[in-house]
mmCIF file of C-alpha atoms (C1' of nucleotides) in Angstrom:
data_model
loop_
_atom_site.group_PDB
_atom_site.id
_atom_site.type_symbol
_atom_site.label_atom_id
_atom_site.label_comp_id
_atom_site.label_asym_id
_atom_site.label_seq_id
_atom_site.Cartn_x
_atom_site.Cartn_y
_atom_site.Cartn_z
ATOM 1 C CA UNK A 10 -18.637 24.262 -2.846
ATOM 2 C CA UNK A 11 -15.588 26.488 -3.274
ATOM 3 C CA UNK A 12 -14.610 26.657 0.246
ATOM 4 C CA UNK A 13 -11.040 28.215 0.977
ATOM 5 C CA UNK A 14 -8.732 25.401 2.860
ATOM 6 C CA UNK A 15 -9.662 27.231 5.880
ATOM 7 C CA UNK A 16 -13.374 27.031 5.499
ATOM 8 C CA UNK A 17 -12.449 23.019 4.994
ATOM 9 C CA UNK A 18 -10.459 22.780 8.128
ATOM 10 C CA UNK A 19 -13.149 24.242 10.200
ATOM 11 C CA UNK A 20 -15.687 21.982 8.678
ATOM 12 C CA UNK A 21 -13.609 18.834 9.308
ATOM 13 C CA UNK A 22 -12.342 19.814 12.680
ATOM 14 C CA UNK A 23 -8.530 20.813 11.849
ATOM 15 C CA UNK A 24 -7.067 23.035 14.067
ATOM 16 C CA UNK A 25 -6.243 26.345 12.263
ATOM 17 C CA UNK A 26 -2.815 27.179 13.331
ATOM 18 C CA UNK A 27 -0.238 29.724 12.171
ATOM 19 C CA UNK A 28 1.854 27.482 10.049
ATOM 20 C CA UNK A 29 -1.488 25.517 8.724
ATOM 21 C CA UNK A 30 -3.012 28.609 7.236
ATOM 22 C CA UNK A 31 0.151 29.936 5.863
ATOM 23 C CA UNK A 32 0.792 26.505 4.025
ATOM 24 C CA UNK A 33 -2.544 26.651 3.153
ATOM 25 C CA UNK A 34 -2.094 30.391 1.594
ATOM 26 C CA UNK A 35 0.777 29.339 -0.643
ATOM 27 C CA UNK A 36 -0.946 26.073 -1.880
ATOM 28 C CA UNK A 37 -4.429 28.221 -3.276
ATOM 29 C CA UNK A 38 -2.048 30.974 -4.782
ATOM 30 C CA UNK A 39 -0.178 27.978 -6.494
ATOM 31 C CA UNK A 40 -1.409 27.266 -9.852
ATOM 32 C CA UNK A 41 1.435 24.814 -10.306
ATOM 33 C CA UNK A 42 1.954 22.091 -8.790
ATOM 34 C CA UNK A 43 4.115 22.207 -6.016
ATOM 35 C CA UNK A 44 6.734 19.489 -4.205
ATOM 36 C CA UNK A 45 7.453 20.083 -0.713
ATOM 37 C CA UNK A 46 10.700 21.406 -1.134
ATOM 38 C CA UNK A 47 9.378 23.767 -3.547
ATOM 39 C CA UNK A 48 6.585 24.301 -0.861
ATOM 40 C CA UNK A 49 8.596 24.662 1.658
ATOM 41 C CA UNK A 50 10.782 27.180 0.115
ATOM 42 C CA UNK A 51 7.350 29.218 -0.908
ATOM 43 C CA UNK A 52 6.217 29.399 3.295
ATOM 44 C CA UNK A 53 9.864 29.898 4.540
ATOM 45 C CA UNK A 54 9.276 33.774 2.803
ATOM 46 C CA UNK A 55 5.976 34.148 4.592
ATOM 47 C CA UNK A 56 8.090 32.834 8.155
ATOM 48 C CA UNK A 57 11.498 31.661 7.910
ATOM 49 C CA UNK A 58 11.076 29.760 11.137
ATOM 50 C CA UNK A 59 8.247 26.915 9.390
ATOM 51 C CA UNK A 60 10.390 23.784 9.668
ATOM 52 C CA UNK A 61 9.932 20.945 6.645
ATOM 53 C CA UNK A 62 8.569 18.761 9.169
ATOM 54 C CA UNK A 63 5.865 20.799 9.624
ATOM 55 C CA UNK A 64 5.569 21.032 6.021
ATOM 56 C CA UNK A 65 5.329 17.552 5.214
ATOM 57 C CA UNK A 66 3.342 16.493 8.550
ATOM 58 C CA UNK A 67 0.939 19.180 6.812
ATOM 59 C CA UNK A 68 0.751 18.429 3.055
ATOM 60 C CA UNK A 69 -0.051 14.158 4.446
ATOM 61 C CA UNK A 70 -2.598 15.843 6.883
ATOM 62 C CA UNK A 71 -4.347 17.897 4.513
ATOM 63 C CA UNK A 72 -4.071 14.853 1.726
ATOM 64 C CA UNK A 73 -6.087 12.776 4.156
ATOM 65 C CA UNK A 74 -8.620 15.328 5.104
ATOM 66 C CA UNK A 75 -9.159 15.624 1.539
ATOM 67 C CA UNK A 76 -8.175 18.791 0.546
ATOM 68 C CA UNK A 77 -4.908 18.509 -0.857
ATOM 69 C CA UNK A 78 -4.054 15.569 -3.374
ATOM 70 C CA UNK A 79 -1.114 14.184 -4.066
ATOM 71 C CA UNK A 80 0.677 13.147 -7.124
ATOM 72 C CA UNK A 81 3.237 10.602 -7.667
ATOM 73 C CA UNK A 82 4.403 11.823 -11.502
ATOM 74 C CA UNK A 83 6.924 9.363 -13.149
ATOM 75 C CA UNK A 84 10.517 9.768 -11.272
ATOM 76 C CA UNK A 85 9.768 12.487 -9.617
ATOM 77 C CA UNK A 86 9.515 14.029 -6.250
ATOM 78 C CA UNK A 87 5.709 13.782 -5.089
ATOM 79 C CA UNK A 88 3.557 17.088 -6.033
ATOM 80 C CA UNK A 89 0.748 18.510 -4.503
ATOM 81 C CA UNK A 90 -2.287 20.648 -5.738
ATOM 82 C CA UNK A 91 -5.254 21.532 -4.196
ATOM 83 C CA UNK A 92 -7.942 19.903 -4.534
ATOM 84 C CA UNK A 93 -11.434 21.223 -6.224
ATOM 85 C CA UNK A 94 -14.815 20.087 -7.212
ATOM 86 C CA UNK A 95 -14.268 18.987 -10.629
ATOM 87 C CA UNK A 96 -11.956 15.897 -11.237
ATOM 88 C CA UNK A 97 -9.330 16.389 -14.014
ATOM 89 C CA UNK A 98 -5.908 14.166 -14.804
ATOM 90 C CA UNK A 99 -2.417 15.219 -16.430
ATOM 91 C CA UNK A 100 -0.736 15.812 -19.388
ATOM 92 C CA UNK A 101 3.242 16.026 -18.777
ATOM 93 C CA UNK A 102 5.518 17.412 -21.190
ATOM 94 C CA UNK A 103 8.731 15.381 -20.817
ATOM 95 C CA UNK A 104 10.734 18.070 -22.283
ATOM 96 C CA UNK A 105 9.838 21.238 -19.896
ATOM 97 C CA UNK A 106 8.257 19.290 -17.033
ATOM 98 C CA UNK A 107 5.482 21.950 -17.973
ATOM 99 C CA UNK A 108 1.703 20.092 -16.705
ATOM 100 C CA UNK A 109 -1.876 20.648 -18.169
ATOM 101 C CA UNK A 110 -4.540 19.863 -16.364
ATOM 102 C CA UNK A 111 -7.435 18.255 -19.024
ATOM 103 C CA UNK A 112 -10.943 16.476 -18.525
ATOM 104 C CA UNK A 113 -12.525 13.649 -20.835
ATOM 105 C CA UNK A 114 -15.539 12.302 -20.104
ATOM 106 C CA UNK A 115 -15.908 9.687 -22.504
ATOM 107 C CA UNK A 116 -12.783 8.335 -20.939
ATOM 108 C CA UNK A 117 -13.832 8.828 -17.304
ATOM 109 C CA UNK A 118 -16.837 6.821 -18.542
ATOM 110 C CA UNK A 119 -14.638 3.967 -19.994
ATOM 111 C CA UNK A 120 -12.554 3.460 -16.996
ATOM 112 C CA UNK A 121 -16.003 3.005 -15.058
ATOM 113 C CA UNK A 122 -16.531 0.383 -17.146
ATOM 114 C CA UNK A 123 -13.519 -1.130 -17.351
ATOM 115 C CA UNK A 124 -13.866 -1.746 -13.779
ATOM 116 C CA UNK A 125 -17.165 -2.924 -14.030
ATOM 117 C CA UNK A 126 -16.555 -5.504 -16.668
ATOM 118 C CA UNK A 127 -14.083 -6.981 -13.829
ATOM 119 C CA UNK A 128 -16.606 -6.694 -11.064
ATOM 120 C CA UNK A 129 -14.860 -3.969 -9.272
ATOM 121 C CA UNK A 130 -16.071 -0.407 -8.252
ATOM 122 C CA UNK A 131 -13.855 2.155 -9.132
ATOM 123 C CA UNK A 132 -12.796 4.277 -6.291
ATOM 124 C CA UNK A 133 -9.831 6.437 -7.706
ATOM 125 C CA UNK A 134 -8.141 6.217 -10.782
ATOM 126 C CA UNK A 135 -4.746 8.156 -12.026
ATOM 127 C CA UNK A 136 -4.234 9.136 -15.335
ATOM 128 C CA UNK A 137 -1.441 11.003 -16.587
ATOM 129 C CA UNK A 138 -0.076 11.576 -20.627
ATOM 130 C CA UNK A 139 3.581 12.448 -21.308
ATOM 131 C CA UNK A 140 4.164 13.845 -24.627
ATOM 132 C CA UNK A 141 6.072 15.674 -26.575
ATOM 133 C CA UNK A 142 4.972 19.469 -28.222
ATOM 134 C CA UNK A 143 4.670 19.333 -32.091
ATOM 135 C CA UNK A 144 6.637 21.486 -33.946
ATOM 136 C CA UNK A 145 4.665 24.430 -35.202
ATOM 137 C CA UNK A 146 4.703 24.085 -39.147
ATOM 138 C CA UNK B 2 8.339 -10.852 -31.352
ATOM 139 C CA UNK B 3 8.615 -12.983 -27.861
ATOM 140 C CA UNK B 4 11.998 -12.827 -27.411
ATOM 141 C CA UNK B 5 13.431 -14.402 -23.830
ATOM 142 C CA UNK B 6 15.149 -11.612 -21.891
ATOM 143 C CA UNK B 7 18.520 -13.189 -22.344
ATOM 144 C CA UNK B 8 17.915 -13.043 -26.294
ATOM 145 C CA UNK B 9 16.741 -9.182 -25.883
ATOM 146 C CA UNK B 10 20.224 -8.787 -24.075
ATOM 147 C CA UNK B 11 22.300 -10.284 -26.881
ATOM 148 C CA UNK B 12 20.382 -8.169 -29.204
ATOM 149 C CA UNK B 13 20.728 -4.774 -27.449
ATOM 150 C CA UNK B 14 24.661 -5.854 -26.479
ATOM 151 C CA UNK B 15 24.319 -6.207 -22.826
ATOM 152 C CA UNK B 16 26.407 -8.512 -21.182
ATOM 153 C CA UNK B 17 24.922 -11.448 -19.626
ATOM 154 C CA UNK B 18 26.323 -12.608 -16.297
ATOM 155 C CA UNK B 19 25.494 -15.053 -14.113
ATOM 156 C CA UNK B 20 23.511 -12.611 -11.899
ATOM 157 C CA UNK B 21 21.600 -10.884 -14.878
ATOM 158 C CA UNK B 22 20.599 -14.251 -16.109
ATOM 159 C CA UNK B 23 19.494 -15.213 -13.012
ATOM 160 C CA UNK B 24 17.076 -11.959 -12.359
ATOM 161 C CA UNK B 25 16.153 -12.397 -16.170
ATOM 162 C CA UNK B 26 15.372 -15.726 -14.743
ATOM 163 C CA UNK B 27 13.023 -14.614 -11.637
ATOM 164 C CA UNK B 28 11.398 -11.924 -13.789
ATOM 165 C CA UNK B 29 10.295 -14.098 -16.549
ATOM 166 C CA UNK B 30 8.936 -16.347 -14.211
ATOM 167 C CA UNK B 31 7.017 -14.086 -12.310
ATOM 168 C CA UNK B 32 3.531 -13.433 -12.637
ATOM 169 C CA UNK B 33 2.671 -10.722 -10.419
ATOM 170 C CA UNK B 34 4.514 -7.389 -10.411
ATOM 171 C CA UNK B 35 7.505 -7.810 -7.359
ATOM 172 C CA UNK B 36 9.465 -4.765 -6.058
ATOM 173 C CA UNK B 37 12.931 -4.632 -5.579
ATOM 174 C CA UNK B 38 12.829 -6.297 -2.136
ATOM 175 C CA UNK B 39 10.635 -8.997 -3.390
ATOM 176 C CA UNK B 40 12.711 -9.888 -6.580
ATOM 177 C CA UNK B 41 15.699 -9.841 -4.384
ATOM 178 C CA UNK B 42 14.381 -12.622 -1.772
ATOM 179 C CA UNK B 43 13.595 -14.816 -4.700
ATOM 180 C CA UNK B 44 17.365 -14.517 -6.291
ATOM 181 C CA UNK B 45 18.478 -14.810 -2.947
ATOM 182 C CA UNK B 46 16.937 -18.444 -2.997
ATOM 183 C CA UNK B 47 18.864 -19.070 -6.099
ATOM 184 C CA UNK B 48 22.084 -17.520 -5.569
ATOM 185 C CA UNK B 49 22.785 -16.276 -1.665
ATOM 186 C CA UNK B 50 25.566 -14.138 -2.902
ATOM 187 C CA UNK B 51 24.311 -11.731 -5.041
ATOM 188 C CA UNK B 52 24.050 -8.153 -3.667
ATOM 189 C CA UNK B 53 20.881 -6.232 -3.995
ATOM 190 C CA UNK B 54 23.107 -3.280 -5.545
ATOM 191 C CA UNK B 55 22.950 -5.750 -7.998
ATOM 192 C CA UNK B 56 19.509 -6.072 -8.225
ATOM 193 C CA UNK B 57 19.047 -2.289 -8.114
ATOM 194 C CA UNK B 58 21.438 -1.721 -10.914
ATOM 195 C CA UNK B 59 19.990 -4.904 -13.140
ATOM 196 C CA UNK B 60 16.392 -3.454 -12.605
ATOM 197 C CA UNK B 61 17.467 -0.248 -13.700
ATOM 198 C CA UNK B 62 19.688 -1.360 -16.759
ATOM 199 C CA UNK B 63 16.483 -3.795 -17.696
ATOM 200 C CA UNK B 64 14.263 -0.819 -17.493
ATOM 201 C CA UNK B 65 16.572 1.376 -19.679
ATOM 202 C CA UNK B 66 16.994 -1.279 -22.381
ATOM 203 C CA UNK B 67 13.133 -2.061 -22.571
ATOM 204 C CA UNK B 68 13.261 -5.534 -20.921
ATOM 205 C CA UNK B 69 11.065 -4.192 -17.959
ATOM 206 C CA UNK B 70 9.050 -1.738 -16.777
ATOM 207 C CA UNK B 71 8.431 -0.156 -13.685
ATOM 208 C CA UNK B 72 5.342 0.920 -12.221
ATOM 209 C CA UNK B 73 4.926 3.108 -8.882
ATOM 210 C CA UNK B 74 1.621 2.454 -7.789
ATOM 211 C CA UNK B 75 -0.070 4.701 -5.459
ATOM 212 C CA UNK B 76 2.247 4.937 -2.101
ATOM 213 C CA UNK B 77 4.492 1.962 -2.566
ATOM 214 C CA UNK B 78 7.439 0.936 -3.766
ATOM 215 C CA UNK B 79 8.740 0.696 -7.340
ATOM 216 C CA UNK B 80 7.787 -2.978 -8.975
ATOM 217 C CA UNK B 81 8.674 -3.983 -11.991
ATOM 218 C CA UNK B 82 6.964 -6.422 -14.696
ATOM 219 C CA UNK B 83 8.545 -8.265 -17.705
ATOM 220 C CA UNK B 84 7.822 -5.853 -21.063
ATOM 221 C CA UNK B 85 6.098 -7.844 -23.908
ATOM 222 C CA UNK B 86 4.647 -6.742 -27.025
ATOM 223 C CA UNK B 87 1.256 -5.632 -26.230
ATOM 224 C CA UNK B 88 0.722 -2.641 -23.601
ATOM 225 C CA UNK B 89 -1.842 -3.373 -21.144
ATOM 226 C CA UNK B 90 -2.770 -0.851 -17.988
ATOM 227 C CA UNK B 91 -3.542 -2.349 -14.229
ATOM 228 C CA UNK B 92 -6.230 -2.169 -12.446
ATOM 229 C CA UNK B 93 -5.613 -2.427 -8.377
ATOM 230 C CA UNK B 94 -7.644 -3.808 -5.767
ATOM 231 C CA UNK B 95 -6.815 -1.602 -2.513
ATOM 232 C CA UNK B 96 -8.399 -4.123 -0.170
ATOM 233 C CA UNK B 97 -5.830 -7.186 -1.747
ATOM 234 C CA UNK B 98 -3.275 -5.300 -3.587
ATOM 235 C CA UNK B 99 -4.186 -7.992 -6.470
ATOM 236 C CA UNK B 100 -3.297 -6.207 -9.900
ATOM 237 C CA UNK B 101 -5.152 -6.943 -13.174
ATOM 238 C CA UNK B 102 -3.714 -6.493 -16.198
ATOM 239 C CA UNK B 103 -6.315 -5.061 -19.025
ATOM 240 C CA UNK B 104 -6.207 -3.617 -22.736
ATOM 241 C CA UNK B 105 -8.638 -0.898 -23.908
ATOM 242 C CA UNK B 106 -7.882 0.254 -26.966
ATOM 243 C CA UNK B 107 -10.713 2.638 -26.734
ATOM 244 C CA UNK B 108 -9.335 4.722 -24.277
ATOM 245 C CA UNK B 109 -5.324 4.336 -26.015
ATOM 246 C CA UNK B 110 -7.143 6.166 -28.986
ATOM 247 C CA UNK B 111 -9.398 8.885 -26.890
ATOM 248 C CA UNK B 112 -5.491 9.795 -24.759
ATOM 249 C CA UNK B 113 -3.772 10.158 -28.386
ATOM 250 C CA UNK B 114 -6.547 12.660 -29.103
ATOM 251 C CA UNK B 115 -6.415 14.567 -26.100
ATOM 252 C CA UNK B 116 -2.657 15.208 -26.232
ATOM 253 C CA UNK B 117 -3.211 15.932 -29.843
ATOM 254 C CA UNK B 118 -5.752 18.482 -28.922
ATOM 255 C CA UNK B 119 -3.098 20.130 -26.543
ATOM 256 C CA UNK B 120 -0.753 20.113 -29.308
ATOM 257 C CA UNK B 121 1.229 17.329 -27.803
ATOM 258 C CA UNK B 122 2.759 13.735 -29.560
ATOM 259 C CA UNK B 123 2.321 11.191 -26.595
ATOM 260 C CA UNK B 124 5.332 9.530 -25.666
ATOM 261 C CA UNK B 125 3.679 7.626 -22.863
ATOM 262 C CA UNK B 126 1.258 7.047 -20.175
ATOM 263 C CA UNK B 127 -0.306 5.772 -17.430
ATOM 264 C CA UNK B 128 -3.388 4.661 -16.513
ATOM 265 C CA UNK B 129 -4.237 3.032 -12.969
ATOM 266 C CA UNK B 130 -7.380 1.948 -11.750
ATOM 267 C CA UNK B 131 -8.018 1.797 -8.376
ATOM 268 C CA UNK B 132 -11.512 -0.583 -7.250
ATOM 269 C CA UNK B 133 -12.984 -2.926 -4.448
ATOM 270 C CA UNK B 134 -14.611 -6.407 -5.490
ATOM 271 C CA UNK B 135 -18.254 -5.860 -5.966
ATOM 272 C CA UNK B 136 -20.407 -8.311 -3.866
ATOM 273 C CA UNK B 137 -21.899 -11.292 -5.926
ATOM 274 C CA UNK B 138 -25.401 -10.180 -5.582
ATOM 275 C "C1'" DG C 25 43.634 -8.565 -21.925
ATOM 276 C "C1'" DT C 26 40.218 -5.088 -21.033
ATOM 277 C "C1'" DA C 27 35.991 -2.868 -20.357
ATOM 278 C "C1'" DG C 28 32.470 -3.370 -17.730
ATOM 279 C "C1'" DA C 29 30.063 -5.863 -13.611
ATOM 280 C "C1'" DT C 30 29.965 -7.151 -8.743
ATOM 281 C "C1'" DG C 31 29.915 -6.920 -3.566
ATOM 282 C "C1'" DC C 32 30.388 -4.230 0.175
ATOM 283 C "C1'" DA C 33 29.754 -0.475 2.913
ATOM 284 C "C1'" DA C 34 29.128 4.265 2.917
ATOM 285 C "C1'" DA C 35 26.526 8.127 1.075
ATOM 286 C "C1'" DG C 36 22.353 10.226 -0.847
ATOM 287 C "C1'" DT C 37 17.375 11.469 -1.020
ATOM 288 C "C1'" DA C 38 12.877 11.808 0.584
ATOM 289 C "C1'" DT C 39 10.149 11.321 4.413
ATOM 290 C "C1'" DT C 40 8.886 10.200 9.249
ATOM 291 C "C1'" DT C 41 9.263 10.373 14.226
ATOM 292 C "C1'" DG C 42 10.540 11.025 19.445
ATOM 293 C "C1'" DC C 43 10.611 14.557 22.531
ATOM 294 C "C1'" DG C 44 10.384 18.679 25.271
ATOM 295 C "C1'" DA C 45 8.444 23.297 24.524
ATOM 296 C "C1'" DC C 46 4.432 25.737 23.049
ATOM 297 C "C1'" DA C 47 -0.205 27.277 21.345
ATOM 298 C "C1'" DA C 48 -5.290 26.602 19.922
ATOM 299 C "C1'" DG C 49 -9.738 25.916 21.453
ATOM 300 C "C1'" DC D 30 -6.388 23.609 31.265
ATOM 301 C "C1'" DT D 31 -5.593 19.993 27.987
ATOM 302 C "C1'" DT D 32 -4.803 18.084 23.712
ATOM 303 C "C1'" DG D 33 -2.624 18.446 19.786
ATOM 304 C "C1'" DT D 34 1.163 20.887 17.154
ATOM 305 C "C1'" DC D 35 5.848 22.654 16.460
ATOM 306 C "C1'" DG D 36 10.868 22.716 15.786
ATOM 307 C "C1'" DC D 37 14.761 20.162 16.056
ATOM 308 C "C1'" DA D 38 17.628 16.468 15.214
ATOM 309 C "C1'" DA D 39 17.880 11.734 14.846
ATOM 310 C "C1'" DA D 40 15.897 7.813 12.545
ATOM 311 C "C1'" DT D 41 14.000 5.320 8.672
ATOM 312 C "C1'" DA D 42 13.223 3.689 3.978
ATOM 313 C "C1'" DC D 43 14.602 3.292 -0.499
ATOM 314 C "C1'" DT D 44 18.102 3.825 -3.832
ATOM 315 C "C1'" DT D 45 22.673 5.102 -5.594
ATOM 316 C "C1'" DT D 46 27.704 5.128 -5.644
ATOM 317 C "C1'" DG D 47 33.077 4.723 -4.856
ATOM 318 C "C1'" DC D 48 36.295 1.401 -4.923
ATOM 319 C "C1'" DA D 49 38.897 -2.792 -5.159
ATOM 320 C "C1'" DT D 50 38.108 -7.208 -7.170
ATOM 321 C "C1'" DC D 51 36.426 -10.215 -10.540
ATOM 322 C "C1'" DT D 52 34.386 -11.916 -15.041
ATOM 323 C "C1'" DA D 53 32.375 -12.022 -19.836
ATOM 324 C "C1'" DC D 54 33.728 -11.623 -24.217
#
DNA sequence: GTAGATGCAAAGTATTTGCGACAAG
DNA sequence: CTTGTCGCAAATACTTTGCATCTAC
């Protein structure tokens, strides 16, 4: 269940080259979440000769194989993180761009039935909280 | 409390021209959510000459004053709705593209809590549900 | 009359793609 | 070997901007 993006590729039938499992590296030892600029920038220390095309050709391959996802935060560049068993969504502060990753049930379980009620099955969902830090006091 | 958008501009001091009054126009009239391009073929009908620099920079200035809102739904383009008084969050078919518009002020309270729990004051959210029509059985 | 808005075309970003060279299986 | 990937630069898509002209107030 916690296979390394490499394990993943192999599984799904990716081929495993060079500049895949380097990208792949940098994304598990990122516990932010990275654009691809920011990505990029990350792999070009590992080898200086990774274009951005590769980069981005690899993020939207990895996205679709389903081990990356990708998130579209409000007027922002789009960020990647890797993705685990366990769903969770966002909470952005506006002020430092700083992100928390959080899980709620009881809301998971009210979207469901949101889309129930309207005769849909849910098949993704995005939820993401900006907000402010409260002053200590 | 359901003020047209030309009122909202007299009230927030931005000046009305003939092409603002005209998107104001298109916007209030519209139903679904259009993007930029969209919104721009339908001034177009009304007035051939106006620019969509125009209609970038009117979306924008609407956006910034609180007469609309813009939405980036999951690897599109911007669109943009009308802002009334109540908040509502979309749900999206991906087969259609057809957006719902829905209320649930259970899960408004349960985000408030969460970002209080992290220590946070919400400033704003978003919540996106993404389904496919369940067969009439 | 004057500050701000417009149209146009050019510039900016972010991302994708064609192509010849190259590498994984 | 053969198919798919890479690096590069050019192309695309969306959005913003400089500037001279025009318009709302």
């Amino acid at each position: 269940m916690s296979d390394t993006i490499e394990q993943k590729c192999l599984s799904k039938g990716v081929k495993l080259t060079e500049q895949r499992r380097i990208i792949a590296k940098v994304m598990s030892e990122s516990s932010d979440h990275p654009n691809v600029d920011e990505l990029y920038n990350r792999v070009s220390k590992i080898d200086s000769k990774i274009s951005i095309a590769t980069v981005y050709r690899t993020v939207k391959l990895f996205e679709e194989t389903g081990i990356l996802t990708k998130h579209e935060f409000k007027g922002g560049k789009a960020r990647y993180e890797e993705l685990h068993e366990g769903h969770h969504d966002h909470l952005i502060d506006v002020k430092t761009g700083e992100i928390i990753e959080f899980v709620d049930e009881e809301i998971e379980r009210l979207q469901k039935k949101v889309a129930e009620k309207y005769g849909y099955n849910l098949v993704d969902h995005k939820l993401e909280l900006y907000g402010v830090k409260k002053k200590p006091q």
